[in-house]
XYZ file of C-alpha atoms in Angstrom:
259
model
C -24.823 3.522 -7.870
C -24.331 2.871 -11.613
C -21.183 0.713 -11.001
C -23.761 -1.141 -8.612
C -26.304 -1.626 -10.861
C -24.209 -3.213 -13.447
C -22.657 -5.348 -11.048
C -25.999 -6.629 -10.008
C -26.740 -7.143 -13.696
C -23.560 -9.259 -14.003
C -24.472 -11.203 -10.775
C -27.823 -12.142 -12.630
C -25.849 -13.552 -15.643
C -23.010 -15.070 -14.220
C -22.366 -17.226 -11.154
C -20.258 -15.896 -8.223
C -17.340 -18.154 -9.610
C -17.508 -16.652 -12.949
C -17.882 -12.981 -12.035
C -14.899 -13.734 -9.715
C -12.980 -15.074 -12.797
C -14.279 -12.159 -15.218
C -13.239 -9.362 -12.138
C -10.011 -11.093 -11.981
C -9.201 -11.326 -15.613
C -10.317 -7.642 -15.964
C -7.941 -6.757 -12.917
C -4.889 -8.346 -14.271
C -5.748 -7.122 -17.727
C -5.386 -3.537 -16.372
C -2.532 -3.712 -14.167
C -0.402 -5.459 -16.781
C -1.786 -2.490 -19.093
C -0.555 -0.133 -16.842
C 2.389 -1.797 -15.574
C 3.899 -2.570 -18.712
C 2.329 -0.196 -21.084
C 0.792 3.276 -20.371
C 2.390 4.339 -16.787
C 5.404 6.182 -15.808
C 7.615 4.969 -13.371
C 7.817 6.632 -9.942
C 11.227 6.870 -8.624
C 11.787 6.420 -5.070
C 12.132 9.783 -2.742
C 12.995 10.546 0.626
C 9.874 12.399 0.975
C 7.971 11.695 4.421
C 4.424 10.306 3.852
C 0.877 10.067 5.501
C -1.452 7.338 4.560
C -5.386 7.572 5.210
C -6.866 4.430 5.017
C -10.772 3.956 5.185
C -10.333 0.423 6.507
C -7.652 -1.857 8.422
C -5.856 -3.739 5.384
C -6.483 -0.902 2.491
C -3.161 0.855 3.784
C -1.305 -2.481 3.167
C -2.825 -3.462 -0.006
C -2.627 -0.449 -1.952
C 0.672 1.417 -0.189
C 2.409 -1.833 2.048
C 5.457 -1.863 -0.635
C 5.661 1.960 -0.812
C 5.588 2.121 3.251
C 8.111 -0.642 3.801
C 10.550 0.951 1.088
C 10.385 4.441 2.724
C 10.633 3.081 6.179
C 13.713 0.759 5.862
C 15.503 4.064 4.840
C 14.066 5.787 8.136
C 12.054 7.931 6.276
C 8.722 8.863 8.605
C 5.477 7.299 7.665
C 2.263 8.024 9.257
C -0.999 5.518 8.854
C -4.489 6.986 9.720
C -7.467 4.796 9.739
C -10.829 6.612 9.460
C -13.298 3.981 10.122
C -13.399 1.303 12.869
C -13.767 -1.761 10.478
C -17.003 -2.907 12.062
C -18.602 -3.742 8.730
C -16.492 -7.061 8.170
C -18.078 -8.607 11.303
C -21.575 -8.981 9.303
C -24.000 -10.519 11.448
C -21.806 -11.498 14.361
C -23.355 -10.556 17.655
C -21.338 -7.520 19.324
C -19.186 -7.048 16.453
C -18.034 -3.588 17.859
C -16.278 -5.458 20.936
C -15.427 -8.310 18.825
C -14.401 -7.523 15.325
C -12.922 -3.896 15.973
C -10.242 -4.784 18.541
C -9.305 -7.647 16.196
C -8.919 -5.474 13.114
C -6.953 -2.840 15.465
C -4.389 -5.196 16.041
C -4.233 -6.864 12.743
C -3.287 -3.299 11.669
C -0.835 -2.818 14.315
C 1.011 -6.257 13.497
C 1.067 -5.326 9.484
C 2.233 -2.147 9.811
C 5.271 -3.329 12.409
C 6.292 -5.547 9.493
C 6.171 -2.864 7.333
C 8.088 -0.654 9.624
C 5.661 1.640 11.049
C 5.510 1.838 14.791
C 2.225 1.800 16.664
C 2.840 5.219 18.000
C 2.911 6.247 14.138
C -0.550 5.021 13.613
C -3.783 6.849 14.232
C -7.527 5.284 14.625
C -10.577 7.872 13.850
C -12.886 5.190 14.419
C -15.687 6.550 12.443
C -18.663 3.894 11.962
C -17.451 1.687 8.921
C -19.893 2.145 6.107
C -20.854 5.556 7.411
C -18.443 8.240 5.801
C -20.447 9.123 2.693
C -23.661 9.450 4.916
C -22.147 12.127 7.702
C -23.796 15.126 8.292
C -22.250 18.407 7.890
C -21.167 18.577 11.719
C -19.519 15.221 11.366
C -17.825 16.008 8.177
C -16.218 19.089 9.508
C -15.044 17.005 12.512
C -13.097 14.385 10.306
C -11.747 17.467 8.234
C -10.594 18.948 11.266
C -8.862 16.115 12.647
C -7.316 15.229 9.360
C -5.981 18.756 8.764
C -4.693 18.976 12.473
C -2.752 15.627 11.991
C -1.227 16.730 8.542
C -0.299 20.339 10.015
C 1.188 18.539 13.228
C 3.163 15.833 10.842
C 3.667 18.023 8.061
C 4.368 15.157 5.682
C 5.723 15.810 1.987
C 3.255 13.386 0.650
C -0.370 12.266 1.553
C -1.563 8.842 0.019
C -5.540 8.501 -0.114
C -7.730 5.628 -1.878
C -8.831 6.541 -5.733
C -11.310 9.129 -5.940
C -13.516 6.412 -8.282
C -12.589 3.440 -6.135
C -16.034 2.086 -6.325
C -16.647 1.696 -2.234
C -18.505 4.300 -0.707
C -15.933 4.700 2.208
C -12.964 4.931 0.165
C -14.392 7.692 -2.466
C -15.518 9.301 0.619
C -12.042 9.248 2.273
C -10.707 10.653 -0.793
C -13.346 13.557 -0.957
C -12.471 14.229 3.139
C -9.059 14.370 2.796
C -9.083 16.529 -0.342
C -11.464 19.050 1.325
C -9.170 19.021 4.256
C -6.002 20.056 2.322
C -7.983 22.532 0.207
C -9.574 24.413 3.307
C -6.524 24.485 5.188
C -4.257 25.651 2.407
C -1.826 22.899 2.990
C 0.671 22.212 0.567
C 1.439 18.598 0.169
C 1.838 15.954 -2.867
C -1.307 14.208 -2.869
C -1.119 10.490 -4.647
C -3.867 8.040 -4.945
C -3.863 4.115 -4.707
C -6.640 1.845 -6.019
C -7.967 -1.344 -4.344
C -11.398 -1.912 -5.603
C -11.061 0.173 -8.762
C -9.575 -2.509 -11.222
C -11.561 -5.074 -9.749
C -14.896 -3.531 -9.976
C -14.997 -0.563 -12.480
C -15.896 -1.813 -15.843
C -13.359 -0.268 -18.317
C -14.427 2.666 -20.555
C -17.567 3.147 -18.678
C -16.035 4.232 -15.219
C -12.596 3.821 -15.780
C -11.855 6.141 -18.970
C -8.316 6.244 -20.741
C -7.574 9.335 -19.230
C -7.585 7.776 -15.689
C -5.211 5.130 -16.970
C -2.904 7.504 -18.818
C -2.040 9.329 -15.500
C -0.689 6.139 -13.508
C 2.330 5.622 -12.064
C 4.012 2.479 -11.528
C 6.603 1.710 -8.429
C 8.889 -0.981 -7.602
C 8.715 -2.804 -4.806
C 10.541 -5.895 -5.319
C 13.053 -5.257 -2.625
C 10.100 -5.265 0.148
C 7.673 -7.498 -1.697
C 8.055 -10.284 0.626
C 7.448 -7.876 3.426
C 4.208 -7.034 1.966
C 3.199 -10.606 1.529
C 3.580 -11.210 5.190
C 1.803 -7.944 6.016
C -1.239 -8.754 4.424
C -1.357 -12.212 5.588
C -1.620 -10.412 9.469
C -5.414 -9.741 8.338
C -6.881 -13.044 8.879
C -10.245 -11.948 9.602
C -10.276 -10.429 6.299
C -8.815 -12.840 3.850
C -11.599 -15.225 3.615
C -14.351 -12.985 3.309
C -12.679 -11.326 0.080
C -13.417 -12.500 -3.402
C -11.447 -15.683 -5.026
C -8.248 -13.737 -6.951
C -8.902 -10.576 -5.291
C -5.674 -10.372 -3.091
C -3.347 -11.604 -5.856
C -3.683 -8.635 -7.502
C -1.827 -6.986 -4.760
C 1.102 -9.525 -4.579
C 3.181 -8.245 -7.575
C 6.555 -6.372 -7.409
C 4.763 -3.403 -8.457
C 2.354 -0.672 -6.974
C 0.318 1.533 -9.098
C -0.744 5.195 -7.961
C -2.228 8.186 -9.364
C -1.131 11.967 -9.027
C -3.750 14.073 -6.840
């Protein structure tokens, strides 16, 4: 809520174009600072992975390079989408029957480029934008589904959005997955990926130095083109994102944070 209020104040001061430029500058500065200064290198490994994505595209933006590198070595990667993505339909009539299947097909196409077969993709299809407002019964249902998937596939690593990712569904996804792991005493390496964090989080207000200090930098140079092609599959989303937003995911590095 604090971040939302700060963004609203900035929007009153700056036109959208200026605000986008400001956010792009902040994102670029933070990414460069982490990649070239404060982060530790994350070495490639043979660990199997499960990626939890709030919406169809977050997995490719945040983890596309990691997914592609693992898959080209034949390492198992499972991708789980928590929501149906209908929120991006906006005021489009009958969005559930139009944008939802479009986003699913975009996700399947993007992940195929990254090396993930449709049989390794799971759509939990919860309502987009609802994850932070679920009642206890709904939360436990998702937690049980998540725990069941982790226990069935037994991945070595689990990837989730950053706990401060400045998006309600993203932060709720982190909490749901974290709870599922804790309640079921699952032993797995947890890694967080940022999507909106660098774009929206005011430095030193929400994003602290200790947050940045825990970052890892992962080289995706060998699969950088695969990731670009996968991002391009999300045609229903690209034009609705802020100018410059996608650019932060096109570099030869991905940034992760430990559990």
